Short mmCIF file of C-alpha atoms in Angstrom, two decimals:
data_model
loop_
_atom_site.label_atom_id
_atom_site.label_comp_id
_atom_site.label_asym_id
_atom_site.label_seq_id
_atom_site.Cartn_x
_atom_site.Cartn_y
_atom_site.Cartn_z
CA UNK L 24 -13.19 -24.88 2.27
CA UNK L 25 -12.00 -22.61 -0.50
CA UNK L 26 -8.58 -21.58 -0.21
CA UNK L 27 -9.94 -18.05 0.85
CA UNK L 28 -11.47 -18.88 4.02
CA UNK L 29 -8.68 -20.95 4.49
CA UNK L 30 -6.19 -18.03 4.25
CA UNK L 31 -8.66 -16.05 6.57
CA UNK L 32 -7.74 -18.42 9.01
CA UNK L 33 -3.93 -17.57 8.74
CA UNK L 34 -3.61 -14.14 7.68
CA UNK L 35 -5.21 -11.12 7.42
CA UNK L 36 -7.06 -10.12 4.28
CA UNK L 37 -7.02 -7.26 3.28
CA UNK L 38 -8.66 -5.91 -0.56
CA UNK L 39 -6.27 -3.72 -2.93
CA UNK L 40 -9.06 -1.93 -4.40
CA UNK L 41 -11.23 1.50 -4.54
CA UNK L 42 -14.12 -0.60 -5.44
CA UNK L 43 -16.81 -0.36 -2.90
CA UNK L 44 -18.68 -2.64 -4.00
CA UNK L 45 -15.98 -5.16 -4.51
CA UNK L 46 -15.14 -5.00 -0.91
CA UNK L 47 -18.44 -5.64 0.26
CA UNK L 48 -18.95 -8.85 -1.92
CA UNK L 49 -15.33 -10.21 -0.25
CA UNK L 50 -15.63 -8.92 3.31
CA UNK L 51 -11.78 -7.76 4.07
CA UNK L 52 -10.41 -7.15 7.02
CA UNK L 53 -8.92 -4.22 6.19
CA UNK L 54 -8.52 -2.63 2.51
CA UNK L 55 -5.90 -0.47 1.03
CA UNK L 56 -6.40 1.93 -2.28
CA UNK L 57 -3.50 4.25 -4.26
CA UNK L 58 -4.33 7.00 -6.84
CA UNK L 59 -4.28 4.62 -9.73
CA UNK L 60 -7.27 2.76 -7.87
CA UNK L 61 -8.81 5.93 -7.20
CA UNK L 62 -8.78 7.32 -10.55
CA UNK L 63 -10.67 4.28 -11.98
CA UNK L 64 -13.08 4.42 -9.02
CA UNK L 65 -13.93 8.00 -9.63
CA UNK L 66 -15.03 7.56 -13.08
CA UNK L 67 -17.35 4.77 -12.30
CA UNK L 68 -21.30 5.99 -12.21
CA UNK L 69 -21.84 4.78 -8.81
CA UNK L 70 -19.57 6.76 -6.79
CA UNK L 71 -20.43 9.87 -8.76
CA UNK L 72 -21.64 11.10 -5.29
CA UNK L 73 -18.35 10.91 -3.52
CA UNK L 74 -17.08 12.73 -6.23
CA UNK L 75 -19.77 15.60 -6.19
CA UNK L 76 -19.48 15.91 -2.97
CA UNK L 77 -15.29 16.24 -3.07
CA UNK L 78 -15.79 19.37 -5.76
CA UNK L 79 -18.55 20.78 -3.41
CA UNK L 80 -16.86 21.15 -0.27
CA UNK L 81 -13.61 22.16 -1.93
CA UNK L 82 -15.39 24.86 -3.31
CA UNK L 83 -17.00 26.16 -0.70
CA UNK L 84 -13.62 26.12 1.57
CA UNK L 85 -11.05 27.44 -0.78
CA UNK L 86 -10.91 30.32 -3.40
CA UNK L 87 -7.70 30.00 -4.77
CA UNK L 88 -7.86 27.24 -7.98
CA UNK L 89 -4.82 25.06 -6.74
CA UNK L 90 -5.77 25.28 -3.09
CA UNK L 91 -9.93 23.95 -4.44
CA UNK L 92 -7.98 21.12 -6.26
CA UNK L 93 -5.43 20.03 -3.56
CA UNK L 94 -8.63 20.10 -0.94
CA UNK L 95 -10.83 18.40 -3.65
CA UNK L 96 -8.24 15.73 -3.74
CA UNK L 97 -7.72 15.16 -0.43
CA UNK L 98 -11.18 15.04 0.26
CA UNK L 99 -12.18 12.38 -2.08
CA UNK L 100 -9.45 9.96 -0.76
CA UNK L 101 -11.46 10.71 2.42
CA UNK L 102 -14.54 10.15 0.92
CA UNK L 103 -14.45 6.50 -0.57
CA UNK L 104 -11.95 6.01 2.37
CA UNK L 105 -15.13 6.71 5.46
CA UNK L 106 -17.34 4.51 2.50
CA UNK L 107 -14.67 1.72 2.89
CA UNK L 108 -14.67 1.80 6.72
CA UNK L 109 -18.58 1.59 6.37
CA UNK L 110 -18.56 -1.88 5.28
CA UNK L 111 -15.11 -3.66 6.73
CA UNK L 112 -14.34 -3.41 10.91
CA UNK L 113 -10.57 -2.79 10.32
CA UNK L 114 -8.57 0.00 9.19
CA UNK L 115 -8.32 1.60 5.31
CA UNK L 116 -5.10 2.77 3.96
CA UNK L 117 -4.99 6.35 2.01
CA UNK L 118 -1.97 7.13 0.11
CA UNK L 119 0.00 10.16 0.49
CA UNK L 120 0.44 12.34 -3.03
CA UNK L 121 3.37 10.81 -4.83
CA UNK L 122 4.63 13.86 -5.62
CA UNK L 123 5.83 14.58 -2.06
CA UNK L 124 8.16 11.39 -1.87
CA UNK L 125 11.10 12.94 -0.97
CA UNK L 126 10.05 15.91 0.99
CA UNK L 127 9.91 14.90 4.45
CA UNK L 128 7.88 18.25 6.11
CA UNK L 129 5.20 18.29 3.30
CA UNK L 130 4.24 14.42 3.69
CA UNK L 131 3.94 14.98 7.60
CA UNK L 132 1.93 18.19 6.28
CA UNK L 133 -0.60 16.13 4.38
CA UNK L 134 -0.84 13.43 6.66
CA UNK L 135 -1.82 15.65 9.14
CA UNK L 136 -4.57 17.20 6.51
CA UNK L 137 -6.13 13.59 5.48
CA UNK L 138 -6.09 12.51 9.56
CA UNK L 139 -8.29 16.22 10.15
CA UNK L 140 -10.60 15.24 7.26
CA UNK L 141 -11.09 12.03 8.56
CA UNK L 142 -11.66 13.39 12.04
CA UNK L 143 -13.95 16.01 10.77
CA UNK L 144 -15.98 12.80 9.25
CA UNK L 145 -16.24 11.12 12.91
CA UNK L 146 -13.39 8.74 11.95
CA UNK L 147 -11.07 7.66 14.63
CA UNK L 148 -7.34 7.91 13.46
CA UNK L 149 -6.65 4.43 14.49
CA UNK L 150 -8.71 3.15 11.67
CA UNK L 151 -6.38 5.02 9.15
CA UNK L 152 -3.26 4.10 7.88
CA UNK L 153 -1.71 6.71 6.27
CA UNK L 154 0.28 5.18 3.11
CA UNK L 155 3.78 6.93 2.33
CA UNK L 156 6.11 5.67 -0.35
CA UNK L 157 9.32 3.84 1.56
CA UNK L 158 11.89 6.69 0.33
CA UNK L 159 15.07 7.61 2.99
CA UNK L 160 11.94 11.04 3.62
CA UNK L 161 8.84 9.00 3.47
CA UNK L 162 10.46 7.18 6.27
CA UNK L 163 11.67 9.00 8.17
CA UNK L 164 7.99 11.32 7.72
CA UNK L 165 6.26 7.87 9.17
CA UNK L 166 8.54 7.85 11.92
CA UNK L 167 7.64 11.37 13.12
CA UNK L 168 3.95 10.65 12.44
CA UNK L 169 3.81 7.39 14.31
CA UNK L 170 5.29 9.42 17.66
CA UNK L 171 2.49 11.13 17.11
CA UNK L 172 -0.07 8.21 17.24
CA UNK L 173 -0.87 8.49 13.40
CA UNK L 174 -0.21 4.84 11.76
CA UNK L 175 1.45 4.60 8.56
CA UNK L 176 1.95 1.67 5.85
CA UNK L 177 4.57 1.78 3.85
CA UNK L 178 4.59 0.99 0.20
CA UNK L 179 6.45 0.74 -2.99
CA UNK L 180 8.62 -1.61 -0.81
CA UNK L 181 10.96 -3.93 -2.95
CA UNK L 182 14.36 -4.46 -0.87
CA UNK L 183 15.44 -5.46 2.57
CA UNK L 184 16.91 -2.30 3.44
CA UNK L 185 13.51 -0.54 2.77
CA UNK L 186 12.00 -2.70 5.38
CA UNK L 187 14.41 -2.68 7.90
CA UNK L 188 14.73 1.01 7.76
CA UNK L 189 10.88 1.28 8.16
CA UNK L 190 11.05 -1.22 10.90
CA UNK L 191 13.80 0.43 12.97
CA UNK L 192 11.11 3.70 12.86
CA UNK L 193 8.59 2.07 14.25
CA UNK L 194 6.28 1.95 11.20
CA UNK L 195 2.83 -0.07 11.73
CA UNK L 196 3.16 -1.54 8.53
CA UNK L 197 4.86 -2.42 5.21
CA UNK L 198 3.90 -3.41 1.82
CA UNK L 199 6.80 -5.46 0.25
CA UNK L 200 5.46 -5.48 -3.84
CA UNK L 201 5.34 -9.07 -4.90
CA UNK L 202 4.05 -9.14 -8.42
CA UNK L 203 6.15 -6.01 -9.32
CA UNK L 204 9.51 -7.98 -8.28
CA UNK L 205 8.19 -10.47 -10.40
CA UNK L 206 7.98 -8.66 -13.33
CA UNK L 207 11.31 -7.44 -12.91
CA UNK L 208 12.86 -10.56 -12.94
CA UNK L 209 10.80 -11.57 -15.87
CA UNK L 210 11.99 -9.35 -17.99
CA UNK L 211 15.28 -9.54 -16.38
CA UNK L 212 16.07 -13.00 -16.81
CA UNK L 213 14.14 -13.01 -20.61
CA UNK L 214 11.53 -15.81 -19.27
CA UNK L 215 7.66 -16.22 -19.68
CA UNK L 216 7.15 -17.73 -16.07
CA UNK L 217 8.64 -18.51 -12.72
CA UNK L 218 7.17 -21.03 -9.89
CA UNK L 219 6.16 -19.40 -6.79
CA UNK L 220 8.57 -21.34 -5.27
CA UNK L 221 11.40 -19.86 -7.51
CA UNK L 222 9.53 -16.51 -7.33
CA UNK L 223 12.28 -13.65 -6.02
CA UNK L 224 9.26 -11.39 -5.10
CA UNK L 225 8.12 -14.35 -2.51
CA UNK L 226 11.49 -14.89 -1.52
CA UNK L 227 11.60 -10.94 -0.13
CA UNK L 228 8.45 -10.86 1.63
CA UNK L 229 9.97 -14.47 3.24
CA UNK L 230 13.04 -12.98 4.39
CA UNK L 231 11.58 -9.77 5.75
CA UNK L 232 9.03 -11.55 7.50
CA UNK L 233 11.64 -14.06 9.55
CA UNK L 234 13.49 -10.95 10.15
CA UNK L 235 11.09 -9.28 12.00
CA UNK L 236 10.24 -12.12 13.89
CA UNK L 237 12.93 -13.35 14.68
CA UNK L 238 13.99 -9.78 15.98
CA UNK L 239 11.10 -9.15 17.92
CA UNK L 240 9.65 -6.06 15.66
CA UNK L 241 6.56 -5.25 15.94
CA UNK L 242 6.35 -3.75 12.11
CA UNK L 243 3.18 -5.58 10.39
CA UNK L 244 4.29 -7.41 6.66
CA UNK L 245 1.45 -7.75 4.05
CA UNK L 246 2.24 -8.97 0.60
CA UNK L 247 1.36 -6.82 -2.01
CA UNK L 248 0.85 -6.81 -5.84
CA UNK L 249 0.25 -10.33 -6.69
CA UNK L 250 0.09 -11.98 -10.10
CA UNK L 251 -1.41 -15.00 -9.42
CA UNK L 252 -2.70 -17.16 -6.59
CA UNK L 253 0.54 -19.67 -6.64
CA UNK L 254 2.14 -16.60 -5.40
CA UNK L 255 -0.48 -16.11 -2.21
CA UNK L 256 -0.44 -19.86 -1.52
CA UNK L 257 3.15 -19.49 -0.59
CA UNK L 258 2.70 -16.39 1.85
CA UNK L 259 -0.18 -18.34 3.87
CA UNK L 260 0.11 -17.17 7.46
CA UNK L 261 2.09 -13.77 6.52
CA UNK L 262 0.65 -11.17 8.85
CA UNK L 263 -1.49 -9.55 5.82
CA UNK L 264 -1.82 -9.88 2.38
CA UNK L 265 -3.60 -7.50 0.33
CA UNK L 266 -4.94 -8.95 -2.99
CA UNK L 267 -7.21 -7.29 -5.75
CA UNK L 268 -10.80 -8.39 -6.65
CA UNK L 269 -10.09 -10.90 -9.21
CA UNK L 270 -7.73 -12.48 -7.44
CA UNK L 271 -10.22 -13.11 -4.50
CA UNK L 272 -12.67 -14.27 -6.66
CA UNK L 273 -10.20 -17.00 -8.11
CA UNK L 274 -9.17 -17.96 -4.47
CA UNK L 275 -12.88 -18.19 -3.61
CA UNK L 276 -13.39 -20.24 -6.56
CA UNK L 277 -10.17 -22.55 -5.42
CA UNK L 278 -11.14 -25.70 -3.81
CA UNK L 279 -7.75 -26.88 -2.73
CA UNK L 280 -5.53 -27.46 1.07
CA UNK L 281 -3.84 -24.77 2.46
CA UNK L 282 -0.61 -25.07 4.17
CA UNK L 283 0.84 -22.65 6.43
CA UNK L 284 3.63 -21.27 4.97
CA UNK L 285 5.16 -18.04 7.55
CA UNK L 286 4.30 -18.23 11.45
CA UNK L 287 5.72 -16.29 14.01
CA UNK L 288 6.57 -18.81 15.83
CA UNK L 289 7.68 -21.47 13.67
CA UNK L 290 11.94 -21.58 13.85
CA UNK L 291 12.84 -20.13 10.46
CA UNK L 292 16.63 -21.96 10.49
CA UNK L 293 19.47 -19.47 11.38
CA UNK L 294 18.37 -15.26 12.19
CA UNK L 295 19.89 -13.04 9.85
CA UNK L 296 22.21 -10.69 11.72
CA UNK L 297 20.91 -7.50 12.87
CA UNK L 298 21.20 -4.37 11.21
CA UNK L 299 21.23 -1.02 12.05
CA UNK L 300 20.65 1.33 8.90
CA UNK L 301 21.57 5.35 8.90
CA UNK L 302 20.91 7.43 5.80
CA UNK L 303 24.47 6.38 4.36
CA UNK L 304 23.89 2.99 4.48
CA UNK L 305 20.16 2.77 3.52
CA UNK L 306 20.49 4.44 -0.09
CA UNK L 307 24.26 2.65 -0.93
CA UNK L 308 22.20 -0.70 -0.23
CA UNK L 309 19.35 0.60 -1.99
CA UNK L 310 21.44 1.97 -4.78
CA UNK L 311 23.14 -1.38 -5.09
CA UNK L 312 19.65 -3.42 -5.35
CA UNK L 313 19.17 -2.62 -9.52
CA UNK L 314 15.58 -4.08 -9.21
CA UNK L 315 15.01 -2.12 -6.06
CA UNK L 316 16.38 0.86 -7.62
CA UNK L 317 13.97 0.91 -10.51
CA UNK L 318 11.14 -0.44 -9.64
CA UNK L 319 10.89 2.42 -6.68
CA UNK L 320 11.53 4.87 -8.91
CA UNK L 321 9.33 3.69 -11.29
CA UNK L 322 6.41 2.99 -8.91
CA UNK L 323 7.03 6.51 -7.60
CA UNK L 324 6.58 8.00 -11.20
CA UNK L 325 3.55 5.91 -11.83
CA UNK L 326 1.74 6.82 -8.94
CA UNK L 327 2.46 10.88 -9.28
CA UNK L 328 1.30 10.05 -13.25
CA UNK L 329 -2.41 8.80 -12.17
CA UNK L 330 -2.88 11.37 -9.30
CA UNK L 331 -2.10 14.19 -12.57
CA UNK L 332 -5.29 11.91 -14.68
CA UNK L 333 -7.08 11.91 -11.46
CA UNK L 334 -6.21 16.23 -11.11
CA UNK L 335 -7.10 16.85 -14.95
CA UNK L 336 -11.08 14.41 -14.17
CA UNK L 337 -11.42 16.50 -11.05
CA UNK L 338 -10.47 19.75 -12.75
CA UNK L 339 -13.15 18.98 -15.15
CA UNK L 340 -16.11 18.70 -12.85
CA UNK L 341 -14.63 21.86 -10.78
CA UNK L 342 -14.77 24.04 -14.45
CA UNK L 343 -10.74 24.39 -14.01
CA UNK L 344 -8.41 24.67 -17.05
CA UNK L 345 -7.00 20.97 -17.10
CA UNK L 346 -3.67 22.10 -16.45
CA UNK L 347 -4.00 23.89 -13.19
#
């Protein structure tokens, strides 16, 4: 077998993409977009209708420029979100605006707008994950919404305090960012390659995932962000992984064993200590991981940045001046 129905038979796949059409041709489990996957969706011919149909309603519900682009906005992450849950049986995560990262309220606030949409659309909220970056707010946001029965992953993950934190709220599920680790280390250590073995971005998911095992949470890990398929081989058997199109088509392609690498019940040498994590302690570990530091911050930026490309292509259609 190829090592892609292999890893179906060990983990969860799930496909990092807006691409419709991509997620049909690989059958996910689940699949997971972000603005920047959204913005290059929405510009392709094909899904022209989903975008149409965004503008349409959000100008026929709101008057008010701002309010027609927020609603446009939200309801387009709806839009190819219902398309996704068309074709796969398991859940799609939509991403929470960037921009609200540290404000608990108005992340509960939008949640609560994207789960109506959804809802309005016939979609039951247990098919949604609602993605909020894994800031000390975002966190603590997901903990309020999962009381509420409203499932959240958490993303731009890169440090064990970020995922114990989210696992001590109760969150559904994490994304710990391989391939952006990576690059940090890269450039950190002034090298051209490291071995998935060696890889620091594998080691994290690795040590999060025994954690939670061995600790009996019930917090879902999926690898994220990958850079190449040496780096998936060695998560085999974490509880997801979510991988892009090309990456999928190269494991497809891969005719090669598969060894488990992660089980939950496999004895994964000594259990880390448990933790317990208040607002103190979260951001003065956080603050002491540099990589962690950054490459939150950074991701944070990056993702506000495409929504604003994805704002200024909407405002277009919707006759707006690009900077409202």
């Amino acid at each position: 077998m190829s090592l892609l129905e292999q890893l179906r038979g060990m983990t969860v796949v799930v496909a990092d993409t807006g691409d419709i059409e991509a997620i049909a041709r690989y059958r996910p489990q689940d699949a997971t977009t972000n603005p920047s996957l959204l913005y290059k969706a929405a510009q392709m011919p094909q899904y022209q209708r989903i975008v149409q149909d965004a503008v349409e309603f959000a100008q026929s519900t709101e008057t008010a420029p701002e309010a027609q682009l927020d609603a446009c906005l939200d309801k387009l992450a709806v839009g190819f979100g219902k398309e996704i849950l068309e074709i796969i049986p398991g859940r799609v995560s939509t991403e929470v605006d960037a921009h609200l990262s540290f404000d608990t309220k108005a992340t509960v606030a939008k949640a609560h707008r994207l789960i109506e949409l959804y809802a309005k659309q016939g979609v039951d909220r247990k098919r949604i994950l609602i993605k909020i970056a894994s800031t000390w707010e975002g966190i603590k946001a997901a903990e309020q919404l999962e009381k509420e029965g409203i499932h959240c992953n958490l993303t731009l993950l890169f440090s064990f305090p970020q995922a114990v934190a989210c696992a001590e709220a109760g969150v559904t599920l994490i994304s710990p960012f391989v391939g952006r680790i990576h690059d940090w280390y890269l450039k950190d250590r002034g090298v051209k390659e490291i071995a998935p073995t060696e890889d620091p971005g594998v080691h994290s998911v690795q040590r999060i995932y025994r954690y939670f095992k061995s600790h009996g949470y019930k917090t879902e890990v999926m690898g994220a962000s990958f850079r190449n398929i040496g780096e998936i081989v060695e998560l085999a058997g974490c509880d997801l992984l979510t991988i892009a199109p090309e990456l999928l088509k190269t494991l497809e392609e891969t005719d090669q064993p598969l060894t488990r690498r992660l089980s939950p019940d496999a004895k994964n040498g000594d259990a880390e200590t448990k933790i317990h994590l208040d607002e103190k302690a979260f951001r003065w570990m956080l603050n002491e991981d540099a990589m962690a530091t950054e490459k939150l911050s950074e991701g944070i930026r990056k993702f506000a940045a495409d929504l604003v490309s994805l704002q200024k292509v909407v405002a277009k259609l919707m006759k707006q001046p690009v900077g409202v």
